[in-house]
mmCIF file of N, CA and C in Angstrom:
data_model
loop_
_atom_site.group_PDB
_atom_site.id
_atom_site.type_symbol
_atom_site.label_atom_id
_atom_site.label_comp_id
_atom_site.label_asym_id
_atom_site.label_seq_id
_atom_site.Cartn_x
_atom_site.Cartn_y
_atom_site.Cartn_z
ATOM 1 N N UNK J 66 -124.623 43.375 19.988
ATOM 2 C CA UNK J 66 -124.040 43.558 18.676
ATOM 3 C C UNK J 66 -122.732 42.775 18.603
ATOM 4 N N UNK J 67 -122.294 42.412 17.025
ATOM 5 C CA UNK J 67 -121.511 41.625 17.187
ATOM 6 C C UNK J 67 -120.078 42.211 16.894
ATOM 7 N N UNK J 68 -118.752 41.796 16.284
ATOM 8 C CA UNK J 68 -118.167 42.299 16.110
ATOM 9 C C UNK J 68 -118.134 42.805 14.438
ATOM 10 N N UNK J 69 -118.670 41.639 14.190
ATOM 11 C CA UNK J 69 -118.817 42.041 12.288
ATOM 12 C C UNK J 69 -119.541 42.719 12.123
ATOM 13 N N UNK J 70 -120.777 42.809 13.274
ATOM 14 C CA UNK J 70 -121.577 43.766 12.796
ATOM 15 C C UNK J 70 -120.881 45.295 12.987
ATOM 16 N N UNK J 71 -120.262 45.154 14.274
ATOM 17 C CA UNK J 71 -120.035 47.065 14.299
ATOM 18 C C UNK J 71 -118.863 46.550 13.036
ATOM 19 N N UNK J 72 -117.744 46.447 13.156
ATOM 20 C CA UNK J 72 -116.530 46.650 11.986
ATOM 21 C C UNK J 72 -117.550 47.107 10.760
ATOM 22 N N UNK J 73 -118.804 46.439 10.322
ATOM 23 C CA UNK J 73 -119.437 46.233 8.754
ATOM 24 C C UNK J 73 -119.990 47.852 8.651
ATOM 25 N N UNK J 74 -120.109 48.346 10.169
ATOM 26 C CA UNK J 74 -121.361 49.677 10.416
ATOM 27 C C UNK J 74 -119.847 50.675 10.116
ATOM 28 N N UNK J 75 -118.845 50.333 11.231
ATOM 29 C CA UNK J 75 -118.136 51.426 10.858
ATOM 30 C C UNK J 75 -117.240 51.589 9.663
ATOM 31 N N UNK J 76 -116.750 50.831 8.858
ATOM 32 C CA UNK J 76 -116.034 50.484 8.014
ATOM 33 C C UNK J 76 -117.039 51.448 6.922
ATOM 34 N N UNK J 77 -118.592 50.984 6.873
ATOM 35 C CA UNK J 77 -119.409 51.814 6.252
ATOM 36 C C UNK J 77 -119.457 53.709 6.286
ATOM 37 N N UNK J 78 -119.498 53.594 7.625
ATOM 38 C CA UNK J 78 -119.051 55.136 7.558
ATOM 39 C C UNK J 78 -117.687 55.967 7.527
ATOM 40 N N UNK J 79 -116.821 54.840 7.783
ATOM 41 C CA UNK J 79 -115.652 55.589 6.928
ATOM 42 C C UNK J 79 -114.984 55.926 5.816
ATOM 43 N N UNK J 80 -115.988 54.699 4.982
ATOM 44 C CA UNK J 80 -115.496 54.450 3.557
ATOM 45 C C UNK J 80 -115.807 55.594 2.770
ATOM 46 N N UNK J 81 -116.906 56.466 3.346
ATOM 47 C CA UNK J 81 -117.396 57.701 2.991
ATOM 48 C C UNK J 81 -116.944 58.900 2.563
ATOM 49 N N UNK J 82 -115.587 58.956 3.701
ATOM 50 C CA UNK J 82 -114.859 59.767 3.532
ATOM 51 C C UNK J 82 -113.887 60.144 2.678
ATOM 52 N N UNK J 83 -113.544 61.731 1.981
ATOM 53 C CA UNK J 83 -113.051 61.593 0.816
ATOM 54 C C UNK J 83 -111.578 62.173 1.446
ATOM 55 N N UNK J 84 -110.601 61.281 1.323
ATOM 56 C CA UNK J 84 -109.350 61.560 1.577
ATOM 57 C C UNK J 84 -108.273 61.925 0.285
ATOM 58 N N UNK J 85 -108.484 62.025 -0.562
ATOM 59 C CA UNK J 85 -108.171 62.213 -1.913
ATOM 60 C C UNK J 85 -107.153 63.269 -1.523
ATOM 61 N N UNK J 86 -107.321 64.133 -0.986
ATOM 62 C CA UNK J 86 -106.417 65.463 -0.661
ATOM 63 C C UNK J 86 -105.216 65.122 0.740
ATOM 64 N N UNK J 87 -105.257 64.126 1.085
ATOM 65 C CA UNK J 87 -104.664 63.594 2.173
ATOM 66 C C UNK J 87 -103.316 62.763 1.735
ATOM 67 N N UNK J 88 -102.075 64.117 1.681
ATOM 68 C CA UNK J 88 -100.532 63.131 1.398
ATOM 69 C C UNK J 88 -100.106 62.082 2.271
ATOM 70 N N UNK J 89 -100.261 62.833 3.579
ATOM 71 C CA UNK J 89 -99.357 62.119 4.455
ATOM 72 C C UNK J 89 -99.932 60.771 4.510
ATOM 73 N N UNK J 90 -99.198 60.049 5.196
ATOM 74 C CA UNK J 90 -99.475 58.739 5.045
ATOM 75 C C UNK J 90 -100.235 58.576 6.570
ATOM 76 N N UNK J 91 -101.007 57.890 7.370
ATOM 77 C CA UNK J 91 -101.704 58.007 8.773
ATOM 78 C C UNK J 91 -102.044 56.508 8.554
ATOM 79 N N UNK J 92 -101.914 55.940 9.667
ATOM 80 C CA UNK J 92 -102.548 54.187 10.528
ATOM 81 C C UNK J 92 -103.127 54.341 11.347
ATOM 82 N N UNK J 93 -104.031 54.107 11.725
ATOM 83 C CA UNK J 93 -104.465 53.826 13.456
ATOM 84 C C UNK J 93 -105.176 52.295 13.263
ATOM 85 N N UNK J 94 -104.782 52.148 14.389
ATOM 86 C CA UNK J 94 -105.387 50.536 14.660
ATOM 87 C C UNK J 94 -105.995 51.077 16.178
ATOM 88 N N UNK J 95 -107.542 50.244 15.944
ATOM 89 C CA UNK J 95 -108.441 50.327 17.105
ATOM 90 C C UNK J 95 -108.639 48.586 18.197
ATOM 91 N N UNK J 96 -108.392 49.102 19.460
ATOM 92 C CA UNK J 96 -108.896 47.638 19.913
ATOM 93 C C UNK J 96 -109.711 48.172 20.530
ATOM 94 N N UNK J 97 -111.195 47.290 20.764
ATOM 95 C CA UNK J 97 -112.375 47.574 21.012
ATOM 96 C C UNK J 97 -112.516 46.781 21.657
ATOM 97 N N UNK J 98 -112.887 47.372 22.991
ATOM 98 C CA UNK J 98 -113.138 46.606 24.334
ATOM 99 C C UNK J 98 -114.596 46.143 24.849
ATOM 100 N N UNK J 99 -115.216 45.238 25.143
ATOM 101 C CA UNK J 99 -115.873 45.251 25.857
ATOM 102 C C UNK J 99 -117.230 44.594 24.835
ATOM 103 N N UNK J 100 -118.213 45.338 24.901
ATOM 104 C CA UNK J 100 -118.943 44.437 23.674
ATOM 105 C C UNK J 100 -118.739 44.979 22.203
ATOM 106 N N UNK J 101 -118.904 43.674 21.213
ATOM 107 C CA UNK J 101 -118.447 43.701 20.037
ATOM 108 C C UNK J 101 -116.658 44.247 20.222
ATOM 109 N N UNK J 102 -116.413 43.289 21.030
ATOM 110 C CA UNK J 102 -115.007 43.872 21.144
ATOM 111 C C UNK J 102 -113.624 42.968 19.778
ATOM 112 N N UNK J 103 -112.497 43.751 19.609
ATOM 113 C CA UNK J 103 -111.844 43.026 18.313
ATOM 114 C C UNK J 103 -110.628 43.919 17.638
ATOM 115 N N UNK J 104 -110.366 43.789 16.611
ATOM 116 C CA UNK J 104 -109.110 44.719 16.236
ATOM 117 C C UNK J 104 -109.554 44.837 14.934
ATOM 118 N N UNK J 105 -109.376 46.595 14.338
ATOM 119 C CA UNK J 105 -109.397 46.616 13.342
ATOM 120 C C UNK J 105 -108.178 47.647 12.573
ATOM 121 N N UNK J 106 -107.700 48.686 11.466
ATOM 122 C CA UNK J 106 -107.212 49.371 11.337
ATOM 123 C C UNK J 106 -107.598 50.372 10.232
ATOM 124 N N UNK J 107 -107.635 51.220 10.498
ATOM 125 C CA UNK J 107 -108.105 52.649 9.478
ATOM 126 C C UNK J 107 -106.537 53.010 8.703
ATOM 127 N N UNK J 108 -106.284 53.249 7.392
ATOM 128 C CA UNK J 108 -105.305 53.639 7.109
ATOM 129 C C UNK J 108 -105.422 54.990 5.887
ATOM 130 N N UNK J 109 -104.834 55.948 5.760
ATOM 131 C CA UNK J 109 -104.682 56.479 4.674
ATOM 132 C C UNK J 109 -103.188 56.259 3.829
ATOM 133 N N UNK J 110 -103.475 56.037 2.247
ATOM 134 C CA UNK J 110 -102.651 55.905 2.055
ATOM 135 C C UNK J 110 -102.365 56.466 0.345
ATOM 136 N N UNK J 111 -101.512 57.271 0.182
ATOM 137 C CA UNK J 111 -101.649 58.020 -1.399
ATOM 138 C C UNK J 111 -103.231 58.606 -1.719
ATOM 139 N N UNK J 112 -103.676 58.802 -0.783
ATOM 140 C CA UNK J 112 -105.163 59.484 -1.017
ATOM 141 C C UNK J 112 -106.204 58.598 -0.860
ATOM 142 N N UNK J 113 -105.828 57.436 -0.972
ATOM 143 C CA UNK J 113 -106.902 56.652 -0.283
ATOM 144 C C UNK J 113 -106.640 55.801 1.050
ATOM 145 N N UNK J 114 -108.594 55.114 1.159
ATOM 146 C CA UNK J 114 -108.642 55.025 2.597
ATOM 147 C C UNK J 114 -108.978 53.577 2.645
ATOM 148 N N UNK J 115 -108.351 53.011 3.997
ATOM 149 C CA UNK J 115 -108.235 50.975 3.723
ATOM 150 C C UNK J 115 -108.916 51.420 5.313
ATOM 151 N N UNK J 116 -109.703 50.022 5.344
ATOM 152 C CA UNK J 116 -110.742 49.730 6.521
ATOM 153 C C UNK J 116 -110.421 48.578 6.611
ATOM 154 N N UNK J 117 -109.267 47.971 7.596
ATOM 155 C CA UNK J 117 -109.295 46.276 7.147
ATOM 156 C C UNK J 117 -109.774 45.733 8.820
ATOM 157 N N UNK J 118 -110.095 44.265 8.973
ATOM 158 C CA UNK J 118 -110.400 44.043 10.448
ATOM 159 C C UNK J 118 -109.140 43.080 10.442
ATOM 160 N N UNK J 119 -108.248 43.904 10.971
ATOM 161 C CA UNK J 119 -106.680 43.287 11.042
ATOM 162 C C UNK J 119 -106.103 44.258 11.585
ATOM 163 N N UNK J 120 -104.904 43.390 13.253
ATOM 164 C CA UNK J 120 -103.441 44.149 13.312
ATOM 165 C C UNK J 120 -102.985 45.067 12.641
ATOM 166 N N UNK J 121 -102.386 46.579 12.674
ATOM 167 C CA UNK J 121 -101.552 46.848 11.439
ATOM 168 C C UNK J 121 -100.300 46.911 12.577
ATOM 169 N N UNK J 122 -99.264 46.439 12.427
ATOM 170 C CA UNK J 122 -97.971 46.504 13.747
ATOM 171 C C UNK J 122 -97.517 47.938 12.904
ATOM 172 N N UNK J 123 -97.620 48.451 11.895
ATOM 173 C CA UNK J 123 -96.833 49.645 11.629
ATOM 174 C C UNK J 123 -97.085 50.907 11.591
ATOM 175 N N UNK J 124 -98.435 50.864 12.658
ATOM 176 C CA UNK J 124 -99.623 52.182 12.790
ATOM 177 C C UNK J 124 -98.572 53.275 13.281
ATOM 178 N N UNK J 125 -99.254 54.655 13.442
ATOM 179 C CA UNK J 125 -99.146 55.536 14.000
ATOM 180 C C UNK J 125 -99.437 55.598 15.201
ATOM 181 N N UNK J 126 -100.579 55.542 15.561
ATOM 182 C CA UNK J 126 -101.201 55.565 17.034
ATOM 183 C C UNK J 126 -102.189 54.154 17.102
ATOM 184 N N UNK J 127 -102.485 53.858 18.230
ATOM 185 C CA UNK J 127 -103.319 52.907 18.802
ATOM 186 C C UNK J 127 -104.429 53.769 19.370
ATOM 187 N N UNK J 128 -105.757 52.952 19.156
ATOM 188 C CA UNK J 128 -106.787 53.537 19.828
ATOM 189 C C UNK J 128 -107.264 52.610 20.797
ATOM 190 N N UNK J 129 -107.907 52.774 22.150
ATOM 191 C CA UNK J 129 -107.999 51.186 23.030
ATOM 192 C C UNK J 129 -109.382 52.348 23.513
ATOM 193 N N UNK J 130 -110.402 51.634 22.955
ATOM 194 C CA UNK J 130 -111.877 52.306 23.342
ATOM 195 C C UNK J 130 -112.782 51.193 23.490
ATOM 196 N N UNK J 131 -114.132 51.295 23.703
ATOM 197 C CA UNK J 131 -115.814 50.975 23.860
ATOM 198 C C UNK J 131 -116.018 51.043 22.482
ATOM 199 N N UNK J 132 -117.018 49.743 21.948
ATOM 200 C CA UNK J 132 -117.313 50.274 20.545
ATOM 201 C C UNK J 132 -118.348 51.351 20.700
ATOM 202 N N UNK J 133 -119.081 51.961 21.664
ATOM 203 C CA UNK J 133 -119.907 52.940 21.850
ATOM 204 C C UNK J 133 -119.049 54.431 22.076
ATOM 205 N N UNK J 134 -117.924 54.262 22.470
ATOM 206 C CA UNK J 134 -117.194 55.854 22.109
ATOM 207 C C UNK J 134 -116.614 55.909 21.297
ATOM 208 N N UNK J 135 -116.346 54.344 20.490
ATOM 209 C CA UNK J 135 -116.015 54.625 19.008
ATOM 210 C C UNK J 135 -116.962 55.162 18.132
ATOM 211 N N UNK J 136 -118.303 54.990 18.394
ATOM 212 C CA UNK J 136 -119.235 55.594 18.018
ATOM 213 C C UNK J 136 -119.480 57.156 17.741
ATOM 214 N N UNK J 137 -119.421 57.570 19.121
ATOM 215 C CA UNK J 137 -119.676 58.960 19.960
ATOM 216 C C UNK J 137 -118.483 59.587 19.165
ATOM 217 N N UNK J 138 -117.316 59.160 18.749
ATOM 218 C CA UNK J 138 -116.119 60.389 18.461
ATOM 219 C C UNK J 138 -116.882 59.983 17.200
ATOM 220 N N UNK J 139 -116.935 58.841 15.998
ATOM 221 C CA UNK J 139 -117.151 59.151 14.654
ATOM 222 C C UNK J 139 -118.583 59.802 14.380
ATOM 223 N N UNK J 140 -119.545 60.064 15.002
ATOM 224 C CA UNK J 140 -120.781 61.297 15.266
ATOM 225 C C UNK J 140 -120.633 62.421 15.721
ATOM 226 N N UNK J 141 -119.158 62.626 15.950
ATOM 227 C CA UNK J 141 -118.813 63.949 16.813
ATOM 228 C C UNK J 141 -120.077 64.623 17.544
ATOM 229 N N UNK J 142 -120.023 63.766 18.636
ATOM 230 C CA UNK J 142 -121.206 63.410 19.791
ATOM 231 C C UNK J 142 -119.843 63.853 21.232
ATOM 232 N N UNK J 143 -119.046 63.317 20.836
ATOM 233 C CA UNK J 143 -117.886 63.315 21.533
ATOM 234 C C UNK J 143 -116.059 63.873 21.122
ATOM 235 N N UNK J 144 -115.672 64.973 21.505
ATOM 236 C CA UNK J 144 -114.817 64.944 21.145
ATOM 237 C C UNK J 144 -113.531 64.234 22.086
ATOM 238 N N UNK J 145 -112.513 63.951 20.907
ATOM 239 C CA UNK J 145 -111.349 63.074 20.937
ATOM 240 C C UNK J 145 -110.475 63.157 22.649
ATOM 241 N N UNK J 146 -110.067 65.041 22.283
ATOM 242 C CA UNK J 146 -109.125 64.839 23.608
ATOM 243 C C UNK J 146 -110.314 65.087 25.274
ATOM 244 N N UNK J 147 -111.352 65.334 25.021
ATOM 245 C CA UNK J 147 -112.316 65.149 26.110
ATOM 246 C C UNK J 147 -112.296 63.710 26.404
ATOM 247 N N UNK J 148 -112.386 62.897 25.537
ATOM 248 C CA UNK J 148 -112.583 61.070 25.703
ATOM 249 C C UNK J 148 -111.231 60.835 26.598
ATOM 250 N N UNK J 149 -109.983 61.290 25.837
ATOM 251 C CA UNK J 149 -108.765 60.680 26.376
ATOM 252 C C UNK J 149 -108.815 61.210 28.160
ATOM 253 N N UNK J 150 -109.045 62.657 28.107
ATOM 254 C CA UNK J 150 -109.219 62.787 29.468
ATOM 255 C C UNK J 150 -110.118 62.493 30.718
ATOM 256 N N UNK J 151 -111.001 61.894 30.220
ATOM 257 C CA UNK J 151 -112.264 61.422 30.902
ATOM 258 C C UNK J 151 -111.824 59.716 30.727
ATOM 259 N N UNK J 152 -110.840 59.221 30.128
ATOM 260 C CA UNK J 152 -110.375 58.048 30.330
ATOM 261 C C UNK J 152 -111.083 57.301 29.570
ATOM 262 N N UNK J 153 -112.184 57.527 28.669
ATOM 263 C CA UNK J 153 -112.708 56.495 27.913
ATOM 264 C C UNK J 153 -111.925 56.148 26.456
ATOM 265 N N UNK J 154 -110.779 56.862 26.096
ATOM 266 C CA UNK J 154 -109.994 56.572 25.064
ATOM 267 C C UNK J 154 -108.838 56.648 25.919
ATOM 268 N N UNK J 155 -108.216 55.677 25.330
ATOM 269 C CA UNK J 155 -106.829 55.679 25.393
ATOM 270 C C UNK J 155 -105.855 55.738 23.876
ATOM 271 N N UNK J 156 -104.823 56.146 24.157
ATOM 272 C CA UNK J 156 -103.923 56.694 23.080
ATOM 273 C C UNK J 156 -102.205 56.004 23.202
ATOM 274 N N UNK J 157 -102.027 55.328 22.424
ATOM 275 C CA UNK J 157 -100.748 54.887 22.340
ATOM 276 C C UNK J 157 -99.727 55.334 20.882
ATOM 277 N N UNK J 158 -98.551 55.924 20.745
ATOM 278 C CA UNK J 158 -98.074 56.371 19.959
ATOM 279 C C UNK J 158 -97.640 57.811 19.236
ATOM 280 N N UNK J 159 -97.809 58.055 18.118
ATOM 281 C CA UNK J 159 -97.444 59.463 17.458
ATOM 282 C C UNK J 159 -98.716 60.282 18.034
ATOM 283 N N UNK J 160 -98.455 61.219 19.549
ATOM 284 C CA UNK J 160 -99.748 61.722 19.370
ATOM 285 C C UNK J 160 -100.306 63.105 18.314
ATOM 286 N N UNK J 161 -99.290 63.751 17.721
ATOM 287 C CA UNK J 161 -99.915 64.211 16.821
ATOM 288 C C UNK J 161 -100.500 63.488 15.510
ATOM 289 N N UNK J 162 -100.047 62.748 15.162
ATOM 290 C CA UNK J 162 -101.254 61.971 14.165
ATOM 291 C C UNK J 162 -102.166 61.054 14.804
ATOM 292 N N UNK J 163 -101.979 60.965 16.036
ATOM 293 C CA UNK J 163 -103.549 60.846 16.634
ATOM 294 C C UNK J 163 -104.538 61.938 16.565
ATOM 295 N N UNK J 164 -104.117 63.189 16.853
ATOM 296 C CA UNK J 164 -104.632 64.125 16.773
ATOM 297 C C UNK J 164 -105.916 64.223 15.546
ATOM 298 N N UNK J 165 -104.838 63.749 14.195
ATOM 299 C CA UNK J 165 -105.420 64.309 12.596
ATOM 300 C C UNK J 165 -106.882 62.715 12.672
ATOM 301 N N UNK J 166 -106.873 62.001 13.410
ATOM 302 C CA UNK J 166 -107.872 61.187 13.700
ATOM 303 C C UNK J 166 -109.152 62.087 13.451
ATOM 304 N N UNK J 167 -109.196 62.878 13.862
ATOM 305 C CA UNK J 167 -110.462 63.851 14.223
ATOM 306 C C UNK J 167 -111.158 64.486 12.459
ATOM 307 N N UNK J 168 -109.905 64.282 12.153
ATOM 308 C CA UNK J 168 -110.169 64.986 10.411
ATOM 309 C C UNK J 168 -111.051 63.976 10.162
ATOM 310 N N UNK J 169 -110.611 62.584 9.700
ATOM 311 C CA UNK J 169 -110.964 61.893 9.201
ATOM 312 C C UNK J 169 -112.543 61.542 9.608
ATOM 313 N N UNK J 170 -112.580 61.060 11.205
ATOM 314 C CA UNK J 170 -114.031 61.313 11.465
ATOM 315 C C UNK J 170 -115.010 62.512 10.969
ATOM 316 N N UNK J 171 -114.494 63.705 10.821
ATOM 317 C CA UNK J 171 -114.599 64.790 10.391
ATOM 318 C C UNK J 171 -115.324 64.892 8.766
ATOM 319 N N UNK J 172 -114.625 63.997 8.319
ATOM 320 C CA UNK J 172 -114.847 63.400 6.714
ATOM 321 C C UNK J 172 -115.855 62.681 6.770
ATOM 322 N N UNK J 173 -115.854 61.970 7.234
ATOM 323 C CA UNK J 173 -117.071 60.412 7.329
ATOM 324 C C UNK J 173 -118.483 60.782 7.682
ATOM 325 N N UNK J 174 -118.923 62.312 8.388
ATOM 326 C CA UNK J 174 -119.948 62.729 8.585
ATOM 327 C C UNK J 174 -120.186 63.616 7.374
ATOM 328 N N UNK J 175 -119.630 64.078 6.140
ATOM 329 C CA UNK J 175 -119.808 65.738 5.398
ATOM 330 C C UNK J 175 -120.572 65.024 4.579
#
């Protein structure tokens, strides 16, 4: 798989999600290791939600995963702080709004 292809798959299932009720403002930027590997960033912002395949330098947290446990957490197949401790996620930054990560995946499946 390629990289446009996963960004096109996941971008698809996040766009899903209805953040409308969501003040705070949240970034995460993902680097994806390994195959289909690349940078993208999830943002909420005034209630809505941006999927861009770009840097954001002004995120909250960093995510440094597999595009396959990027997978596994947005199927909640896998949860978040099990990944970080089993070492297949890594976490850089605000870790409580890493935390609210989980909502949002949370969203993208309802």
């Amino acid at each position: 798989m390629t990289y446009a292809d996963f960004f096109a798959e996941i971008k698809g299932r996040f766009m899903e999600a209805d953040v409308s009720d969501i003040t705070e403002h949240l970034a995460y930027q993902f680097n994806i290791t390994g195959e289909a590997s690349g940078i993208f960033y999830v943002e909420v912002k005034d209630g809505k939600l941006f999927v861009e395949p770009y840097e954001y330098f002004d995120r909250d947290a960093l995510f440094i995963c597999s595009a396959q446990t990027l997978r596994d957490l947005a199927d909640g197949k896998l949860d978040p702080v099990l990944a970080f401790t089993i070492q297949k996620l890594k976490v850089e930054g605000n870790i409580d709004k890493a935390l609210r990560f989980k909502e949002l995946a949370d969203r993208s499946r309802a």
